[in-house]
mmCIF file of C-alpha atoms in Angstrom:
data_model
loop_
_atom_site.group_PDB
_atom_site.id
_atom_site.type_symbol
_atom_site.label_atom_id
_atom_site.label_comp_id
_atom_site.label_asym_id
_atom_site.label_seq_id
_atom_site.Cartn_x
_atom_site.Cartn_y
_atom_site.Cartn_z
ATOM 1 C CA MET A 34 48.395 4.734 58.130
ATOM 2 C CA GLY A 35 44.591 4.877 58.441
ATOM 3 C CA ARG A 36 42.649 7.510 60.304
ATOM 4 C CA ARG A 37 41.924 5.217 63.242
ATOM 5 C CA SER A 38 45.541 4.118 63.651
ATOM 6 C CA ARG A 39 46.750 7.734 63.555
ATOM 7 C CA TRP A 40 44.977 8.581 66.793
ATOM 8 C CA ALA A 41 44.777 5.148 68.388
ATOM 9 C CA VAL A 42 48.402 5.344 69.528
ATOM 10 C CA TRP A 43 47.311 8.003 72.016
ATOM 11 C CA VAL A 44 44.392 6.076 73.410
ATOM 12 C CA THR A 45 44.896 5.360 77.096
ATOM 13 C CA VAL A 46 41.571 3.717 77.847
ATOM 14 C CA ALA A 47 39.327 2.043 75.271
ATOM 15 C CA CYS A 48 36.825 -0.585 76.213
ATOM 16 C CA LEU A 49 33.682 -2.241 74.987
ATOM 17 C CA LEU A 50 30.976 -1.947 77.574
ATOM 18 C CA ALA A 51 30.108 -5.591 77.142
ATOM 19 C CA GLY A 52 26.829 -6.874 78.437
ATOM 20 C CA ALA A 53 25.707 -3.383 79.424
ATOM 21 C CA SER A 54 23.014 -2.723 76.857
ATOM 22 C CA VAL A 55 19.298 -2.995 77.300
ATOM 23 C CA ALA A 56 17.289 -5.504 75.302
ATOM 24 C CA PRO A 57 17.725 -4.989 71.545
ATOM 25 C CA ALA A 58 14.064 -4.015 71.077
ATOM 26 C CA GLN A 59 14.577 -1.085 73.426
ATOM 27 C CA VAL A 60 17.741 0.254 71.792
ATOM 28 C CA ARG A 61 17.007 3.138 69.452
ATOM 29 C CA SER A 62 20.570 4.381 68.998
ATOM 30 C CA ARG A 63 24.106 3.095 69.494
ATOM 31 C CA VAL A 64 26.918 5.586 69.999
ATOM 32 C CA GLN A 65 30.608 5.780 70.725
ATOM 33 C CA MET A 66 31.996 8.659 72.761
ATOM 34 C CA ALA A 67 35.459 10.207 72.855
ATOM 35 C CA GLY A 68 37.232 12.168 75.548
ATOM 36 C CA VAL A 69 40.103 12.488 77.988
ATOM 37 C CA LEU A 70 40.418 10.469 81.193
ATOM 38 C CA SER A 71 39.520 13.315 83.530
ATOM 39 C CA TYR A 72 37.272 12.727 86.509
ATOM 40 C CA GLU A 73 36.109 16.344 86.431
ATOM 41 C CA GLN A 74 34.921 15.644 82.911
ATOM 42 C CA ASN A 75 33.760 12.032 83.091
ATOM 43 C CA LEU A 76 32.138 11.777 86.510
ATOM 44 C CA PRO A 77 28.635 12.720 85.239
ATOM 45 C CA VAL A 78 29.081 10.222 82.391
ATOM 46 C CA PHE A 79 30.078 7.457 84.813
ATOM 47 C CA VAL A 80 27.031 8.171 86.987
ATOM 48 C CA ALA A 81 24.767 8.115 83.934
ATOM 49 C CA LEU A 82 26.264 4.773 82.887
ATOM 50 C CA ALA A 83 26.046 3.218 86.342
ATOM 51 C CA ARG A 84 22.447 4.309 86.892
ATOM 52 C CA GLY A 85 21.243 3.359 83.428
ATOM 53 C CA PHE A 86 20.274 6.848 82.317
ATOM 54 C CA TYR A 87 21.446 6.345 78.721
ATOM 55 C CA GLU A 88 19.551 3.059 78.408
ATOM 56 C CA GLN A 89 16.426 4.755 79.720
ATOM 57 C CA GLU A 90 16.738 7.173 76.799
ATOM 58 C CA GLY A 91 17.104 4.285 74.345
ATOM 59 C CA VAL A 92 20.842 4.891 73.852
ATOM 60 C CA GLU A 93 23.443 2.140 74.043
ATOM 61 C CA VAL A 94 26.929 3.498 74.684
ATOM 62 C CA THR A 95 28.965 0.836 72.937
ATOM 63 C CA ARG A 96 32.384 2.317 73.626
ATOM 64 C CA LEU A 97 34.155 5.052 75.533
ATOM 65 C CA VAL A 98 37.549 5.957 74.097
ATOM 66 C CA PHE A 99 39.915 8.110 76.140
ATOM 67 C CA GLY A 100 43.159 9.613 74.884
ATOM 68 C CA SER A 101 44.852 12.990 74.720
ATOM 69 C CA GLY A 102 42.569 15.916 73.942
ATOM 70 C CA GLY A 103 44.334 16.822 70.706
ATOM 71 C CA ALA A 104 44.185 13.268 69.364
ATOM 72 C CA MET A 105 40.525 12.870 70.276
ATOM 73 C CA ARG A 106 39.718 16.219 68.656
ATOM 74 C CA THR A 107 41.350 15.014 65.435
ATOM 75 C CA ALA A 108 39.329 11.800 65.560
ATOM 76 C CA MET A 109 36.053 13.631 66.093
ATOM 77 C CA MET A 110 36.818 16.136 63.357
ATOM 78 C CA ALA A 111 37.417 13.119 61.098
ATOM 79 C CA ARG A 112 33.924 11.835 62.097
ATOM 80 C CA GLU A 113 35.212 8.804 63.923
ATOM 81 C CA PHE A 114 32.926 9.924 66.760
ATOM 82 C CA ASP A 115 29.763 12.017 66.828
ATOM 83 C CA PHE A 116 29.851 12.866 70.543
ATOM 84 C CA GLY A 117 32.641 13.676 72.946
ATOM 85 C CA TYR A 118 33.623 15.303 76.227
ATOM 86 C CA PHE A 119 36.171 18.075 75.820
ATOM 87 C CA ALA A 120 37.807 21.110 77.418
ATOM 88 C CA PHE A 121 36.755 24.564 76.203
ATOM 89 C CA VAL A 122 39.651 25.202 73.846
ATOM 90 C CA HIS A 123 38.765 22.300 71.552
ATOM 91 C CA VAL A 124 35.528 23.849 70.290
ATOM 92 C CA PRO A 125 37.039 27.087 68.869
ATOM 93 C CA LEU A 126 40.067 25.160 67.569
ATOM 94 C CA ALA A 127 37.799 22.681 65.778
ATOM 95 C CA ARG A 128 35.592 25.425 64.348
ATOM 96 C CA LEU A 129 38.591 27.440 63.173
ATOM 97 C CA GLY A 130 39.915 24.207 61.673
ATOM 98 C CA GLY A 131 36.791 23.759 59.557
ATOM 99 C CA SER A 132 34.789 21.348 61.747
ATOM 100 C CA PRO A 133 31.593 22.998 63.064
ATOM 101 C CA TRP A 134 31.503 21.732 66.649
ATOM 102 C CA LYS A 135 28.813 22.767 69.103
ATOM 103 C CA ALA A 136 28.820 22.627 72.894
ATOM 104 C CA ILE A 137 25.483 21.167 73.985
ATOM 105 C CA LEU A 138 25.886 20.669 77.758
ATOM 106 C CA ALA A 139 28.240 22.160 80.341
ATOM 107 C CA LEU A 140 29.920 19.483 82.463
ATOM 108 C CA HIS A 141 32.101 21.530 84.814
ATOM 109 C CA ASP A 142 31.748 25.199 85.692
ATOM 110 C CA ARG A 143 35.235 25.777 87.091
ATOM 111 C CA GLU A 144 38.596 25.373 85.418
ATOM 112 C CA ILE A 145 40.182 22.064 86.317
ATOM 113 C CA PHE A 146 43.877 22.665 85.645
ATOM 114 C CA SER A 147 46.181 23.338 88.582
ATOM 115 C CA LEU A 148 49.924 23.944 88.411
ATOM 116 C CA VAL A 149 51.781 21.384 90.525
ATOM 117 C CA VAL A 150 55.517 21.548 91.237
ATOM 118 C CA ARG A 151 57.913 18.832 92.421
ATOM 119 C CA ASN A 152 58.196 18.894 96.197
ATOM 120 C CA GLU A 153 62.004 19.122 96.085
ATOM 121 C CA LEU A 154 61.637 22.627 94.630
ATOM 122 C CA ARG A 155 59.410 23.992 97.388
ATOM 123 C CA ASP A 156 62.065 26.428 98.637
ATOM 124 C CA GLN A 157 63.125 27.466 95.127
ATOM 125 C CA VAL A 158 59.823 27.821 93.277
ATOM 126 C CA ARG A 159 57.404 29.957 95.239
ATOM 127 C CA ARG A 160 55.884 31.856 92.318
ATOM 128 C CA VAL A 161 55.194 30.887 88.721
ATOM 129 C CA GLU A 162 57.971 33.289 87.683
ATOM 130 C CA ASP A 163 60.458 31.045 89.502
ATOM 131 C CA LEU A 164 59.945 28.335 86.872
ATOM 132 C CA ARG A 165 62.195 30.202 84.435
ATOM 133 C CA GLY A 166 64.685 27.754 82.922
ATOM 134 C CA ARG A 167 62.869 24.710 84.272
ATOM 135 C CA ALA A 168 60.877 21.924 82.607
ATOM 136 C CA VAL A 169 57.135 22.560 82.526
ATOM 137 C CA GLY A 170 54.897 19.787 81.256
ATOM 138 C CA PHE A 171 51.467 19.690 79.643
ATOM 139 C CA SER A 172 49.508 17.039 77.755
ATOM 140 C CA LEU A 173 49.713 17.902 74.042
ATOM 141 C CA PRO A 174 49.560 21.084 71.947
ATOM 142 C CA GLY A 175 45.985 22.204 71.450
ATOM 143 C CA ALA A 176 44.672 20.488 74.601
ATOM 144 C CA GLY A 177 43.161 22.064 77.704
ATOM 145 C CA SER A 178 46.280 21.381 79.773
ATOM 146 C CA TRP A 179 48.344 23.165 77.127
ATOM 147 C CA MET A 180 46.007 26.179 77.196
ATOM 148 C CA ALA A 181 46.185 26.396 80.994
ATOM 149 C CA ALA A 182 49.981 26.077 81.015
ATOM 150 C CA ASN A 183 50.178 28.900 78.478
ATOM 151 C CA VAL A 184 47.973 31.071 80.672
ATOM 152 C CA PHE A 185 50.014 30.371 83.830
ATOM 153 C CA LEU A 186 53.352 31.077 82.173
ATOM 154 C CA ARG A 187 52.396 34.048 80.032
ATOM 155 C CA LYS A 188 50.492 35.707 82.864
ATOM 156 C CA ALA A 189 53.667 35.418 84.945
ATOM 157 C CA GLY A 190 55.700 37.056 82.164
ATOM 158 C CA LEU A 191 57.292 33.869 80.829
ATOM 159 C CA ASP A 192 57.387 32.846 77.182
ATOM 160 C CA PRO A 193 56.679 29.093 76.992
ATOM 161 C CA GLU A 194 58.913 28.736 73.943
ATOM 162 C CA ARG A 195 61.924 30.644 75.277
ATOM 163 C CA ASP A 196 61.870 30.888 79.053
ATOM 164 C CA VAL A 197 61.099 27.274 80.020
ATOM 165 C CA ARG A 198 61.484 23.807 78.578
ATOM 166 C CA PHE A 199 57.888 23.209 77.489
ATOM 167 C CA LEU A 200 57.355 19.445 77.330
ATOM 168 C CA PRO A 201 54.353 17.499 75.961
ATOM 169 C CA LEU A 202 53.670 14.290 77.905
ATOM 170 C CA GLY A 203 50.389 13.073 76.404
ATOM 171 C CA GLY A 204 47.227 12.295 78.325
ATOM 172 C CA ASP A 205 48.122 9.049 80.120
ATOM 173 C CA PRO A 206 47.943 9.698 83.910
ATOM 174 C CA ALA A 207 50.549 6.997 84.583
ATOM 175 C CA VAL A 208 53.086 8.680 82.272
ATOM 176 C CA ILE A 209 52.391 12.082 83.815
ATOM 177 C CA TYR A 210 52.744 10.723 87.350
ATOM 178 C CA SER A 211 56.051 9.053 86.457
ATOM 179 C CA ALA A 212 57.392 12.264 84.882
ATOM 180 C CA ILE A 213 56.709 14.190 88.090
ATOM 181 C CA ARG A 214 58.035 11.434 90.361
ATOM 182 C CA THR A 215 61.301 11.000 88.419
ATOM 183 C CA GLY A 216 61.939 14.701 87.853
ATOM 184 C CA ARG A 217 61.514 14.592 84.081
ATOM 185 C CA VAL A 218 59.367 17.693 84.573
ATOM 186 C CA ASP A 219 59.601 20.231 87.370
ATOM 187 C CA ALA A 220 55.998 21.377 87.041
ATOM 188 C CA PHE A 221 52.868 20.197 85.268
ATOM 189 C CA SER A 222 49.493 21.655 84.291
ATOM 190 C CA ALA A 223 47.521 18.909 85.999
ATOM 191 C CA TRP A 224 43.960 17.621 86.302
ATOM 192 C CA GLU A 225 42.439 14.661 88.143
ATOM 193 C CA PRO A 226 43.511 12.036 89.015
ATOM 194 C CA THR A 227 47.071 13.374 88.820
ATOM 195 C CA THR A 228 46.542 16.458 91.000
ATOM 196 C CA THR A 229 45.197 14.666 94.057
ATOM 197 C CA ARG A 230 47.573 11.725 93.671
ATOM 198 C CA VAL A 231 50.811 13.721 93.639
ATOM 199 C CA LEU A 232 49.605 15.970 96.461
ATOM 200 C CA LEU A 233 48.509 13.131 98.724
ATOM 201 C CA GLU A 234 51.731 11.208 98.111
ATOM 202 C CA GLY A 235 53.876 14.250 98.869
ATOM 203 C CA LEU A 236 55.481 14.273 95.418
ATOM 204 C CA ALA A 237 54.348 17.789 94.560
ATOM 205 C CA TYR A 238 52.691 20.912 95.903
ATOM 206 C CA ALA A 239 50.170 23.153 94.151
ATOM 207 C CA LEU A 240 51.430 26.539 93.008
ATOM 208 C CA VAL A 241 48.065 27.304 91.389
ATOM 209 C CA ARG A 242 45.006 25.608 92.932
ATOM 210 C CA ALA A 243 42.111 25.477 90.523
ATOM 211 C CA TRP A 244 39.756 24.395 93.318
ATOM 212 C CA ALA A 245 40.490 27.483 95.444
ATOM 213 C CA ASP A 246 38.316 30.545 94.746
ATOM 214 C CA ARG A 247 41.169 33.015 95.198
ATOM 215 C CA ASP A 248 43.518 31.214 92.795
ATOM 216 C CA HIS A 249 40.727 30.661 90.278
ATOM 217 C CA ARG A 250 39.914 34.367 90.170
ATOM 218 C CA GLU A 251 43.602 35.365 90.023
ATOM 219 C CA TRP A 252 44.630 33.043 87.213
ATOM 220 C CA TYR A 253 41.419 32.527 85.259
ATOM 221 C CA GLY A 254 39.912 35.964 85.797
ATOM 222 C CA SER A 255 36.602 34.721 87.212
ATOM 223 C CA ASP A 256 35.157 32.494 89.903
ATOM 224 C CA ARG A 257 33.458 30.460 87.167
ATOM 225 C CA ALA A 258 34.517 29.208 83.760
ATOM 226 C CA LEU A 259 32.987 27.132 80.990
ATOM 227 C CA SER A 260 35.647 24.516 81.444
ATOM 228 C CA LEU A 261 34.326 21.179 80.169
ATOM 229 C CA MET A 262 31.403 20.252 77.968
ATOM 230 C CA LEU A 263 29.580 17.635 75.965
ATOM 231 C CA VAL A 264 30.035 18.421 72.276
ATOM 232 C CA THR A 265 28.854 17.248 68.897
ATOM 233 C CA ARG A 266 28.952 18.623 65.346
ATOM 234 C CA GLU A 267 26.372 20.615 63.415
ATOM 235 C CA ASP A 268 25.874 17.774 60.921
ATOM 236 C CA VAL A 269 24.900 15.427 63.773
ATOM 237 C CA ILE A 270 22.399 17.971 65.100
ATOM 238 C CA GLN A 271 20.857 18.385 61.658
ATOM 239 C CA ARG A 272 20.710 14.631 61.080
ATOM 240 C CA ASP A 273 19.275 13.534 64.430
ATOM 241 C CA PRO A 274 18.323 16.293 66.882
ATOM 242 C CA ASP A 275 16.239 13.800 68.869
ATOM 243 C CA LEU A 276 19.333 11.679 69.593
ATOM 244 C CA VAL A 277 21.243 14.779 70.688
ATOM 245 C CA GLY A 278 18.450 15.639 73.087
ATOM 246 C CA ARG A 279 18.341 12.152 74.573
ATOM 247 C CA ILE A 280 22.095 12.083 75.187
ATOM 248 C CA VAL A 281 21.964 15.529 76.782
ATOM 249 C CA ARG A 282 19.103 14.480 79.061
ATOM 250 C CA ALA A 283 20.883 11.321 80.203
ATOM 251 C CA THR A 284 24.173 13.106 80.859
ATOM 252 C CA ARG A 285 22.386 15.932 82.651
ATOM 253 C CA ARG A 286 20.794 13.404 84.990
ATOM 254 C CA GLY A 287 24.330 12.186 85.665
ATOM 255 C CA LEU A 288 25.253 15.744 86.654
ATOM 256 C CA GLU A 289 22.295 15.869 89.027
ATOM 257 C CA GLY A 290 23.415 12.568 90.525
ATOM 258 C CA VAL A 291 26.913 13.910 91.187
ATOM 259 C CA ARG A 292 25.544 16.976 92.978
ATOM 260 C CA ALA A 293 23.010 15.018 95.017
ATOM 261 C CA THR A 294 25.332 12.225 96.206
ATOM 262 C CA SER A 295 28.023 12.445 98.869
ATOM 263 C CA PRO A 296 31.623 11.789 97.745
ATOM 264 C CA GLU A 297 31.755 8.734 100.022
ATOM 265 C CA ARG A 298 28.618 7.159 98.616
ATOM 266 C CA LEU A 299 29.541 8.064 95.054
ATOM 267 C CA ALA A 300 32.983 6.473 95.376
ATOM 268 C CA THR A 301 31.469 3.237 96.687
ATOM 269 C CA GLU A 302 28.837 3.127 93.948
ATOM 270 C CA LEU A 303 31.160 3.771 91.020
ATOM 271 C CA MET A 304 34.072 1.675 92.261
ATOM 272 C CA ASP A 305 31.782 -1.337 92.786
ATOM 273 C CA HIS A 306 29.508 -1.048 89.766
ATOM 274 C CA PRO A 307 30.328 -3.378 86.817
ATOM 275 C CA ARG A 308 29.772 -0.558 84.329
ATOM 276 C CA THR A 309 32.294 1.814 85.888
ATOM 277 C CA ARG A 310 34.682 0.027 88.255
ATOM 278 C CA GLU A 311 37.382 -0.432 85.599
ATOM 279 C CA TYR A 312 37.840 3.357 85.446
ATOM 280 C CA PHE A 313 38.978 3.285 89.072
ATOM 281 C CA SER A 314 41.324 0.319 88.811
ATOM 282 C CA GLY A 315 44.311 0.669 91.112
ATOM 283 C CA LEU A 316 42.862 3.590 93.074
ATOM 284 C CA GLN A 317 42.147 3.395 96.799
ATOM 285 C CA ARG A 318 38.746 4.472 98.096
ATOM 286 C CA PRO A 319 40.082 7.242 100.438
ATOM 287 C CA PHE A 320 41.952 8.742 97.477
ATOM 288 C CA VAL A 321 38.821 8.672 95.288
ATOM 289 C CA VAL A 322 36.709 10.246 98.040
ATOM 290 C CA GLU A 323 39.213 13.082 98.467
ATOM 291 C CA MET A 324 39.350 13.623 94.706
ATOM 292 C CA PHE A 325 35.553 13.780 94.453
ATOM 293 C CA ARG A 326 35.387 16.175 97.386
ATOM 294 C CA LYS A 327 37.901 18.493 95.722
ATOM 295 C CA ILE A 328 36.131 18.681 92.347
ATOM 296 C CA ARG A 329 32.436 18.464 93.228
ATOM 297 C CA GLY A 330 32.016 22.252 93.609
ATOM 298 C CA GLY A 331 32.495 22.660 89.874
ATOM 299 C CA PHE A 332 29.521 20.556 88.805
ATOM 300 C CA GLY A 333 26.536 22.718 87.897
ATOM 301 C CA THR A 334 23.157 22.243 86.272
ATOM 302 C CA GLY A 335 24.458 21.777 82.742
ATOM 303 C CA CYS A 336 23.299 25.140 81.379
ATOM 304 C CA ILE A 337 25.866 26.856 79.156
ATOM 305 C CA SER A 338 27.092 30.057 80.777
ATOM 306 C CA ARG A 339 27.700 33.155 78.680
ATOM 307 C CA ARG A 340 29.888 34.614 81.430
ATOM 308 C CA GLY A 341 31.876 31.386 81.611
ATOM 309 C CA PHE A 342 32.241 31.365 77.831
ATOM 310 C CA GLU A 343 33.450 34.978 77.770
ATOM 311 C CA ALA A 344 36.006 34.301 80.518
ATOM 312 C CA GLU A 345 37.463 31.328 78.641
ATOM 313 C CA MET A 346 37.443 32.999 75.230
ATOM 314 C CA ARG A 347 39.130 36.090 76.627
ATOM 315 C CA LEU A 348 41.947 33.961 78.035
ATOM 316 C CA ALA A 349 42.291 31.942 74.831
ATOM 317 C CA VAL A 350 42.697 35.062 72.692
ATOM 318 C CA GLN A 351 44.754 37.107 75.162
ATOM 319 C CA TYR A 352 47.315 34.356 75.650
ATOM 320 C CA GLN A 353 47.461 33.395 71.960
ATOM 321 C CA VAL A 354 45.882 29.964 72.303
ATOM 322 C CA VAL A 355 43.481 30.611 69.410
ATOM 323 C CA ARG A 356 44.126 32.989 66.550
ATOM 324 C CA GLN A 357 40.682 34.640 66.709
ATOM 325 C CA PRO A 358 37.546 34.413 68.834
ATOM 326 C CA VAL A 359 34.302 32.677 67.942
ATOM 327 C CA SER A 360 30.930 33.966 69.125
ATOM 328 C CA PHE A 361 28.767 32.333 71.777
ATOM 329 C CA GLU A 362 26.199 31.530 69.091
ATOM 330 C CA GLU A 363 28.852 29.780 67.009
ATOM 331 C CA PHE A 364 30.179 27.974 70.053
ATOM 332 C CA ALA A 365 27.005 26.575 71.601
ATOM 333 C CA ASP A 366 23.583 25.179 70.761
ATOM 334 C CA THR A 367 21.554 25.797 73.913
ATOM 335 C CA ARG A 368 18.193 24.366 72.880
ATOM 336 C CA TRP A 369 18.590 21.311 75.173
ATOM 337 C CA ALA A 370 20.657 22.502 78.147
ATOM 338 C CA GLY A 371 19.683 26.170 78.045
ATOM 339 C CA ALA A 372 21.846 29.275 78.366
ATOM 340 C CA CYS A 373 22.568 30.941 81.684
ATOM 341 C CA PRO A 374 24.360 34.136 82.736
#
């Protein structure tokens, strides 16, 4: 089985952005990007695509490929992609695995993973400790959802391998939604669009609310976290630092667009635009507006926070997600986005 086929089985969304490029004479670089279908992660990218920010930098994004975080990390380590959008844990795991990744732009400054529980268990599961003996789902080992689930359980005194049935479901939102609806899992370490969907439909309630300041501080140890980022590898930086800078600038303008645009207007723009509407297929506008409203507080300026890095690394080491820490200097290259406290 070839490298591409090994990870392609996990791909949930892969599309050619046909007809979306600028005139060939204007294109200086063509890139593919990898990531997870997470609106907290991809919203700045979608805005940059819809508003032509990449094209203005001479970059044609020929393909976005979304799958589970672990599968996409493997593909990027294998140099199938030079750029991707990933949760924090992937950078130290890649570096410790021999692939020198660098975070080059912060995409979301709050953790995105909430712990949702099937609504039928509302009277039985009132604390994370009450999940003992039950089925707790996450995406895949080594992904951000897996890291968050480990933190929730271990912080509550539960061993994921002994005290619960710890179930990987992959990164497909439809599969995750079905697992919660049918009772295959009792709880799940969820991100968007799953979190808002199961809450609005009354299928689940949130035991840990990543969007709430109190819960964020209690479970993640800080009101801020270096949750999601644009990453590349050191060899890409050495080969073409100008390209890295152009992609950072375009994506950063997408971040600015998210912060400057109301959820209502943003939902209309992205759901109607030919570059981005497919990523909202099957979703109703009121749902999308509510989702955007819930997550917009986590979008910052793109600078890479040392405090956010330290909060995430502390959790990763304390709860045995990574075997050893990496330094901020190993983790990030701040020459384009800058470092912040």
